[in-house]
């Protein structure tokens, strides 16, 4: 019998920065209650899913050697979760996922979550499941707190453990410089360090997110710069004291303000515009405080099929396997 093999599907998916991250107390399930404002950035990963006789995960690009390719890879966990949801568990064994990474690994920019979100969208397209994004977001939330945001992108308020999202109006394109550190930081370790710091004393907490929402609506980067804040920053700096120097260097290079993104160690610097971001990036590169410097802008959309607006791209002639 002849079986038509669908052509591979490629999805581009953004990194996130947390413009505001307020961390509550640890819950009984080990998670912390969060209030965060995410913004999706033009720094992306590309994920291709294909039917293959060699199933598994392949990783290229940023941090490729530190990404697991076994069942613990978040993209592979997404394959398994979607197969189970669609009641096609046996089909997961015939899927290959190729990750082309631009997002730093364990960098606080949700790269693994982005790959999981992209895999859900790509595979649901490959399998022609015709699932609404909200339905995919339900599966996404079972994979990680940051995965639903990578599906929607834009700018959003996240509550719960970060998975409950409401869009936030952001009229302006904001320009960022990102400083990647030599090594990643483990998200659970950073939350654990914050718990430790809070037991030992009273590290400052960010205020309400409301002024950040107003600054986003105004579109004024100077107003937003004054309000960037992250409760995890003290914990990330405590585990990686060199970040203090990186944060200072970005501001000395001309950024309006800098913040650790999520659990770090990537530092994100808000600039007045595209030109200023290039200048800050050039100066920061020369300061010797980080491994790599990138410029990015946001907000950008969430996971998107490459070559189409959520419709499969014009197909190459289908391959036919006997
Ligand atoms: C901190 C944030 C901020 O956006 O981003 P990253 O720095 O990881 O990118 C996120 O909350 C990370 O989300 P994500 O990376 O999906 O984390 P998960 O896989 O859900 O959780 C990993 C671990 O982090 C801790 N965790 C995560 C989320 C949360 N609200 N409270 C927690 O305490 C828990 O120890 C959990 O076991
Ligand atoms: N597809 C993936 N890409 C990156 N890391 C992954 C992936 N799948 C699993 N991981 C693991 O998840 C950890 C956190 O990675 P990542 O999502 O990049 O960082 P963060 O949670 O700081 O945003 C990594 O150290 C890695 O071991």
Short mmCIF file of C-alpha atoms and ligand atoms in Angstrom, two decimals:
data_model
loop_
_atom_site.label_atom_id
_atom_site.label_comp_id
_atom_site.label_asym_id
_atom_site.label_seq_id
_atom_site.Cartn_x
_atom_site.Cartn_y
_atom_site.Cartn_z
CA UNK A 1 0.00 0.00 0.00
CA UNK A 2 1.23 3.56 -0.73
CA UNK A 3 1.33 6.09 2.13
CA UNK A 4 1.66 9.81 1.40
CA UNK A 5 4.30 11.41 3.64
CA UNK A 6 3.46 15.03 4.51
CA UNK A 7 6.24 17.56 3.85
CA UNK A 8 8.23 18.86 6.86
CA UNK A 9 6.82 21.86 8.73
CA UNK A 10 9.05 24.67 10.09
CA UNK A 11 8.04 27.06 12.86
CA UNK A 12 9.85 30.20 14.04
CA UNK A 13 9.37 31.01 17.72
CA UNK A 14 10.49 33.98 19.85
CA UNK A 15 12.46 34.31 23.08
CA UNK A 16 10.88 36.28 25.93
CA UNK A 17 12.08 38.91 28.33
CA UNK A 18 10.28 39.60 31.62
CA UNK A 19 9.71 43.37 31.88
CA UNK A 20 8.29 42.88 35.36
CA UNK A 21 8.53 39.75 37.50
CA UNK A 22 7.01 39.65 40.95
CA UNK A 23 7.49 36.35 42.80
CA UNK A 24 5.14 35.35 45.62
CA UNK A 25 5.67 32.62 48.18
CA UNK A 26 6.37 29.00 47.34
CA UNK A 27 3.16 26.96 46.88
CA UNK A 28 2.59 23.43 48.10
CA UNK A 29 3.27 22.07 44.60
CA UNK A 30 6.77 23.64 44.70
CA UNK A 31 5.90 26.45 42.27
CA UNK A 32 5.83 30.13 43.17
CA UNK A 33 2.88 32.37 42.46
CA UNK A 34 4.00 34.91 39.83
CA UNK A 35 2.86 38.17 38.33
CA UNK A 36 4.91 38.86 35.25
CA UNK A 37 4.83 40.88 32.07
CA UNK A 38 6.36 39.00 29.18
CA UNK A 39 7.49 40.53 25.93
CA UNK A 40 8.35 38.34 22.91
CA UNK A 41 11.58 39.36 21.15
CA UNK A 42 12.95 39.03 17.62
CA UNK A 43 15.60 36.59 18.89
CA UNK A 44 14.26 33.22 17.71
CA UNK A 45 14.65 29.47 17.40
CA UNK A 46 13.51 27.54 14.32
CA UNK A 47 11.97 24.13 14.72
CA UNK A 48 11.32 21.66 11.90
CA UNK A 49 9.16 18.60 12.44
CA UNK A 50 9.07 15.80 9.90
CA UNK A 51 7.93 12.24 9.47
CA UNK A 52 11.12 10.20 9.52
CA UNK A 53 12.47 6.71 9.73
CA UNK A 54 15.06 8.15 12.17
CA UNK A 55 12.94 9.56 14.99
CA UNK A 56 14.43 11.82 17.66
CA UNK A 57 15.78 15.31 18.26
CA UNK A 58 18.71 17.04 16.55
CA UNK A 59 20.10 20.37 17.81
CA UNK A 60 22.16 23.00 15.98
CA UNK A 61 23.30 26.50 16.89
CA UNK A 62 23.43 28.40 20.19
CA UNK A 63 24.41 26.08 23.06
CA UNK A 64 23.87 22.95 20.96
CA UNK A 65 26.18 20.82 23.11
CA UNK A 66 24.28 21.57 26.33
CA UNK A 67 20.82 20.65 25.03
CA UNK A 68 19.70 17.09 25.78
CA UNK A 69 18.51 15.14 22.72
CA UNK A 70 16.76 12.36 24.66
CA UNK A 71 13.24 12.14 26.09
CA UNK A 72 13.95 15.05 28.47
CA UNK A 73 14.19 17.53 25.58
CA UNK A 74 11.16 19.81 25.91
CA UNK A 75 10.47 19.58 22.17
CA UNK A 76 10.33 15.79 22.42
CA UNK A 77 8.08 16.06 25.47
CA UNK A 78 5.81 18.22 23.31
CA UNK A 79 5.73 15.49 20.62
CA UNK A 80 4.68 12.93 23.23
CA UNK A 81 2.10 15.25 24.84
CA UNK A 82 0.45 16.05 21.49
CA UNK A 83 0.47 12.40 20.41
CA UNK A 84 -1.28 11.46 23.64
CA UNK A 85 -3.78 14.32 23.33
CA UNK A 86 -4.60 13.37 19.74
CA UNK A 87 -4.60 9.68 20.66
CA UNK A 88 -1.80 8.91 18.18
CA UNK A 89 0.87 7.66 20.62
CA UNK A 90 2.42 5.23 18.14
CA UNK A 91 2.95 8.09 15.63
CA UNK A 92 5.37 9.90 17.97
CA UNK A 93 7.93 7.25 17.13
CA UNK A 94 7.98 8.32 13.50
CA UNK A 95 8.80 12.02 14.13
CA UNK A 96 12.12 13.85 13.86
CA UNK A 97 12.52 17.32 15.36
CA UNK A 98 15.36 19.58 14.22
CA UNK A 99 16.09 22.59 16.46
CA UNK A 100 18.06 25.56 15.11
CA UNK A 101 18.75 27.55 18.23
CA UNK A 102 19.34 31.30 18.45
CA UNK A 103 18.03 31.61 22.03
CA UNK A 104 20.67 31.03 24.73
CA UNK A 105 20.25 27.75 26.62
CA UNK A 106 19.29 28.08 30.31
CA UNK A 107 19.48 31.84 29.75
CA UNK A 108 16.19 32.99 31.31
CA UNK A 109 14.75 33.61 27.85
CA UNK A 110 12.56 30.48 27.67
CA UNK A 111 14.34 28.78 24.77
CA UNK A 112 13.29 25.26 25.72
CA UNK A 113 9.72 26.46 26.23
CA UNK A 114 9.83 28.16 22.83
CA UNK A 115 10.91 24.88 21.21
CA UNK A 116 8.07 23.03 22.91
CA UNK A 117 5.53 25.62 21.71
CA UNK A 118 6.92 25.50 18.17
CA UNK A 119 6.78 21.72 18.17
CA UNK A 120 3.12 21.74 19.25
CA UNK A 121 2.21 24.11 16.42
CA UNK A 122 4.40 22.36 13.82
CA UNK A 123 3.25 18.87 14.65
CA UNK A 124 -0.43 19.79 14.86
CA UNK A 125 0.01 21.20 11.33
CA UNK A 126 1.93 18.16 10.08
CA UNK A 127 -0.78 15.87 11.47
CA UNK A 128 -3.54 18.22 10.25
CA UNK A 129 -5.14 18.23 13.70
CA UNK A 130 -6.72 21.65 13.18
CA UNK A 131 -6.40 22.67 16.86
CA UNK A 132 -7.10 26.24 17.98
CA UNK A 133 -4.20 28.07 19.62
CA UNK A 134 -6.11 28.07 22.92
CA UNK A 135 -6.34 24.28 22.76
CA UNK A 136 -2.59 24.07 22.07
CA UNK A 137 -2.01 26.44 25.02
CA UNK A 138 -3.79 23.98 27.33
CA UNK A 139 -1.32 21.26 26.32
CA UNK A 140 1.54 23.80 26.47
CA UNK A 141 0.82 24.59 30.14
CA UNK A 142 1.37 20.93 31.07
CA UNK A 143 4.91 21.17 29.63
CA UNK A 144 6.14 24.29 31.46
CA UNK A 145 5.02 27.61 32.88
CA UNK A 146 6.50 29.65 30.00
CA UNK A 147 5.31 27.46 27.11
CA UNK A 148 1.85 29.05 26.55
CA UNK A 149 3.37 32.53 26.19
CA UNK A 150 5.69 31.34 23.40
CA UNK A 151 2.59 30.29 21.42
CA UNK A 152 0.92 33.71 21.67
CA UNK A 153 3.90 36.10 21.79
CA UNK A 154 3.30 39.86 21.84
CA UNK A 155 3.23 41.38 25.31
CA UNK A 156 1.20 39.67 28.02
CA UNK A 157 0.50 39.63 31.72
CA UNK A 158 1.15 36.18 33.17
CA UNK A 159 -0.25 35.02 36.52
CA UNK A 160 -0.55 31.72 38.37
CA UNK A 161 2.80 30.09 37.73
CA UNK A 162 3.09 32.29 34.62
CA UNK A 163 0.81 30.20 32.40
CA UNK A 164 -2.41 32.25 32.74
CA UNK A 165 -2.13 35.00 30.14
CA UNK A 166 -3.91 38.22 29.28
CA UNK A 167 -2.63 40.36 26.38
CA UNK A 168 -1.21 43.79 27.24
CA UNK A 169 -1.43 46.73 24.83
CA UNK A 170 2.03 47.78 23.64
CA UNK A 171 1.96 50.40 20.89
CA UNK A 172 5.62 50.88 20.32
CA UNK A 173 8.50 48.72 19.17
CA UNK A 174 11.07 48.58 21.96
CA UNK A 175 14.77 48.04 21.21
CA UNK A 176 16.88 45.74 23.33
CA UNK A 177 20.48 44.65 23.71
CA UNK A 178 20.98 41.17 25.16
CA UNK A 179 24.14 40.04 26.93
CA UNK A 180 24.55 36.24 26.96
CA UNK A 181 26.63 34.87 29.83
CA UNK A 182 29.31 32.17 29.60
CA UNK A 183 27.08 29.52 31.18
CA UNK A 184 23.38 29.11 31.93
CA UNK A 185 21.64 29.19 35.32
CA UNK A 186 19.17 26.55 36.51
CA UNK A 187 15.66 28.00 36.98
CA UNK A 188 14.82 25.86 40.08
CA UNK A 189 18.16 26.82 41.68
CA UNK A 190 17.42 30.52 41.20
CA UNK A 191 13.93 30.19 42.75
CA UNK A 192 15.57 28.21 45.60
CA UNK A 193 18.15 30.95 46.12
CA UNK A 194 15.37 33.55 46.33
CA UNK A 195 13.63 31.46 49.01
CA UNK A 196 16.95 31.29 50.88
CA UNK A 197 17.53 35.06 50.61
CA UNK A 198 13.98 35.71 51.84
CA UNK A 199 14.45 33.40 54.82
CA UNK A 200 17.71 35.15 55.70
CA UNK A 201 16.43 38.72 55.31
CA UNK A 202 14.06 40.81 53.25
CA UNK A 203 15.38 41.44 49.75
CA UNK A 204 13.51 44.29 48.02
CA UNK A 205 10.40 43.32 46.06
CA UNK A 206 9.17 44.91 42.83
CA UNK A 207 5.97 46.92 43.21
CA UNK A 208 2.73 46.65 41.26
CA UNK A 209 2.71 45.80 37.55
CA UNK A 210 0.13 48.52 36.82
CA UNK A 211 2.63 51.34 36.02
CA UNK A 212 4.42 48.98 33.61
CA UNK A 213 1.16 48.40 31.75
CA UNK A 214 0.70 52.19 31.52
CA UNK A 215 4.26 52.71 30.25
CA UNK A 216 3.73 50.06 27.58
CA UNK A 217 0.56 51.78 26.43
CA UNK A 218 2.37 55.14 26.27
CA UNK A 219 5.11 53.58 24.14
CA UNK A 220 7.80 55.68 25.85
CA UNK A 221 10.95 53.60 26.43
CA UNK A 222 12.24 56.14 29.00
CA UNK A 223 9.11 55.65 31.11
CA UNK A 224 9.34 51.87 30.77
CA UNK A 225 13.05 51.86 31.62
CA UNK A 226 12.35 53.33 35.08
CA UNK A 227 9.95 50.48 35.83
CA UNK A 228 11.83 47.33 34.74
CA UNK A 229 12.01 45.03 37.77
CA UNK A 230 12.59 41.39 38.60
CA UNK A 231 12.38 39.71 42.02
CA UNK A 232 14.65 36.92 40.75
CA UNK A 233 17.46 39.36 39.93
CA UNK A 234 18.90 39.39 43.48
CA UNK A 235 18.96 35.58 43.48
CA UNK A 236 20.59 35.37 40.03
CA UNK A 237 23.21 37.95 41.06
CA UNK A 238 23.82 36.09 44.31
CA UNK A 239 24.57 32.90 42.34
CA UNK A 240 26.48 34.74 39.59
CA UNK A 241 27.99 37.92 41.13
CA UNK A 242 29.62 38.92 37.81
CA UNK A 243 26.16 39.92 36.55
CA UNK A 244 26.44 43.12 38.61
CA UNK A 245 29.32 44.19 36.39
CA UNK A 246 27.40 43.26 33.21
CA UNK A 247 24.35 45.28 34.32
CA UNK A 248 26.56 48.30 35.06
CA UNK A 249 28.42 47.97 31.76
CA UNK A 250 25.19 48.07 29.71
CA UNK A 251 24.04 51.29 31.36
CA UNK A 252 27.53 52.80 31.03
CA UNK A 253 27.38 51.90 27.33
CA UNK A 254 24.27 54.08 26.94
CA UNK A 255 21.27 51.82 27.64
CA UNK A 256 18.32 53.41 29.47
CA UNK A 257 18.22 50.51 31.97
CA UNK A 258 19.12 46.85 32.32
CA UNK A 259 17.48 43.86 33.96
CA UNK A 260 18.21 40.18 34.39
CA UNK A 261 15.72 38.29 32.19
CA UNK A 262 13.66 35.78 34.20
CA UNK A 263 15.98 33.51 36.18
CA UNK A 264 18.97 34.78 34.20
CA UNK A 265 21.78 34.97 33.53
CA UNK A 266 20.98 36.86 30.29
CA UNK A 267 20.87 40.63 30.90
CA UNK A 268 18.46 42.68 28.78
CA UNK A 269 19.10 46.39 28.18
CA UNK A 270 16.37 48.74 26.99
CA UNK A 271 17.55 51.41 24.54
CA UNK A 272 16.02 54.58 23.13
CA UNK A 273 15.86 53.21 19.57
CA UNK A 274 17.37 50.88 16.96
CA UNK A 275 20.44 53.02 16.34
CA UNK A 276 21.21 53.43 20.02
CA UNK A 277 20.83 49.65 20.50
CA UNK A 278 23.53 49.04 17.87
CA UNK A 279 25.84 51.53 19.59
CA UNK A 280 25.24 49.99 23.02
CA UNK A 281 25.81 46.50 21.59
CA UNK A 282 29.12 47.52 20.02
CA UNK A 283 30.38 49.09 23.23
CA UNK A 284 29.18 46.23 25.42
CA UNK A 285 30.91 43.69 23.12
CA UNK A 286 34.19 45.46 23.80
CA UNK A 287 33.68 45.58 27.59
CA UNK A 288 34.54 41.90 28.12
CA UNK A 289 31.67 41.30 30.56
CA UNK A 290 29.75 38.64 28.61
CA UNK A 291 30.09 35.89 25.98
CA UNK A 292 27.90 37.27 23.19
CA UNK A 293 25.87 40.40 22.54
CA UNK A 294 22.71 40.52 20.38
CA UNK A 295 20.23 43.23 19.46
CA UNK A 296 16.53 42.45 19.31
CA UNK A 297 13.20 44.24 19.22
CA UNK A 298 9.79 43.47 20.62
CA UNK A 299 6.99 42.78 20.77
CA UNK A 300 6.87 40.18 17.98
CA UNK A 301 4.25 37.48 17.38
CA UNK A 302 4.43 34.04 18.94
CA UNK A 303 5.18 30.73 17.20
CA UNK A 304 4.50 31.06 13.44
CA UNK A 305 4.80 28.71 10.50
CA UNK A 306 7.68 29.79 8.28
CA UNK A 307 6.43 30.77 4.84
CA UNK A 308 2.74 31.15 5.70
CA UNK A 309 0.29 32.74 8.10
CA UNK A 310 -0.63 29.67 9.98
CA UNK A 311 -1.31 27.66 6.85
CA UNK A 312 1.19 25.06 5.71
CA UNK A 313 3.63 26.58 3.22
CA UNK A 314 3.20 25.67 -0.44
CA UNK A 315 4.14 22.06 -0.41
CA UNK A 316 6.90 20.43 -2.34
CA UNK A 317 5.48 17.40 -4.14
CA UNK A 318 4.63 14.84 -1.46
CA UNK A 319 7.12 12.01 -1.10
CA UNK A 320 5.58 8.60 -1.48
CA UNK A 321 6.87 5.68 0.53
CA UNK A 322 5.99 2.17 -0.52
C1 LIG B 1 11.52 32.09 35.71
C2 LIG B 1 10.72 32.15 34.45
C3 LIG B 1 10.05 33.54 34.34
O1 LIG B 1 9.38 33.70 33.13
O2 LIG B 1 11.44 31.98 33.27
P1 LIG B 1 12.92 31.40 32.90
O3 LIG B 1 13.90 32.23 33.63
O4 LIG B 1 12.98 29.96 33.32
O5 LIG B 1 13.05 31.55 31.42
C4 LIG B 1 9.59 31.09 34.49
O6 LIG B 1 8.73 31.30 35.57
C5 LIG B 1 10.07 29.67 34.51
O7 LIG B 1 9.24 28.95 33.67
P2 LIG B 1 9.70 27.51 33.09
O8 LIG B 1 11.14 27.57 32.68
O9 LIG B 1 8.67 27.10 32.08
O10 LIG B 1 9.65 26.69 34.40
P3 LIG B 1 8.97 25.27 34.72
O11 LIG B 1 9.56 24.25 33.82
O12 LIG B 1 7.48 25.40 34.78
O13 LIG B 1 9.53 25.07 36.21
C6 LIG B 1 10.86 24.76 36.47
C7 LIG B 1 11.08 24.93 37.95
O14 LIG B 1 11.17 26.33 38.26
C8 LIG B 1 10.52 26.62 39.50
N1 LIG B 1 9.36 27.48 39.27
C9 LIG B 1 8.91 27.74 38.00
C10 LIG B 1 7.82 28.58 37.80
C11 LIG B 1 7.19 29.13 38.94
N2 LIG B 1 6.13 29.94 38.82
N3 LIG B 1 7.64 28.86 40.19
C12 LIG B 1 8.72 28.05 40.37
O15 LIG B 1 9.14 27.82 41.50
C13 LIG B 1 10.10 25.27 40.09
O16 LIG B 1 11.18 24.82 40.87
C14 LIG B 1 9.97 24.39 38.84
O17 LIG B 1 10.15 23.02 39.12
N1 LIG B 2 14.75 22.28 23.52
C1 LIG B 2 15.52 22.68 24.54
N2 LIG B 2 16.28 23.78 24.42
C2 LIG B 2 17.04 24.20 25.46
N3 LIG B 2 17.12 23.56 26.63
C3 LIG B 2 16.38 22.48 26.81
C4 LIG B 2 15.56 21.99 25.78
N4 LIG B 2 14.93 20.90 26.24
C5 LIG B 2 15.35 20.72 27.51
N5 LIG B 2 16.23 21.66 27.86
C6 LIG B 2 16.84 21.78 29.23
O1 LIG B 2 16.17 22.84 29.89
C7 LIG B 2 17.08 23.68 30.61
C8 LIG B 2 16.53 25.13 30.60
O2 LIG B 2 16.63 25.62 29.31
P1 LIG B 2 15.98 26.94 28.69
O3 LIG B 2 14.54 26.74 28.43
O4 LIG B 2 16.84 27.28 27.53
O5 LIG B 2 16.24 28.02 29.81
P2 LIG B 2 15.39 28.93 30.76
O6 LIG B 2 14.45 28.03 31.54
O7 LIG B 2 16.43 29.60 31.62
O8 LIG B 2 14.66 29.93 29.95
C9 LIG B 2 18.41 23.51 29.88
O9 LIG B 2 19.48 23.58 30.76
C10 LIG B 2 18.32 22.14 29.23
O10 LIG B 2 18.97 21.16 30.02
#
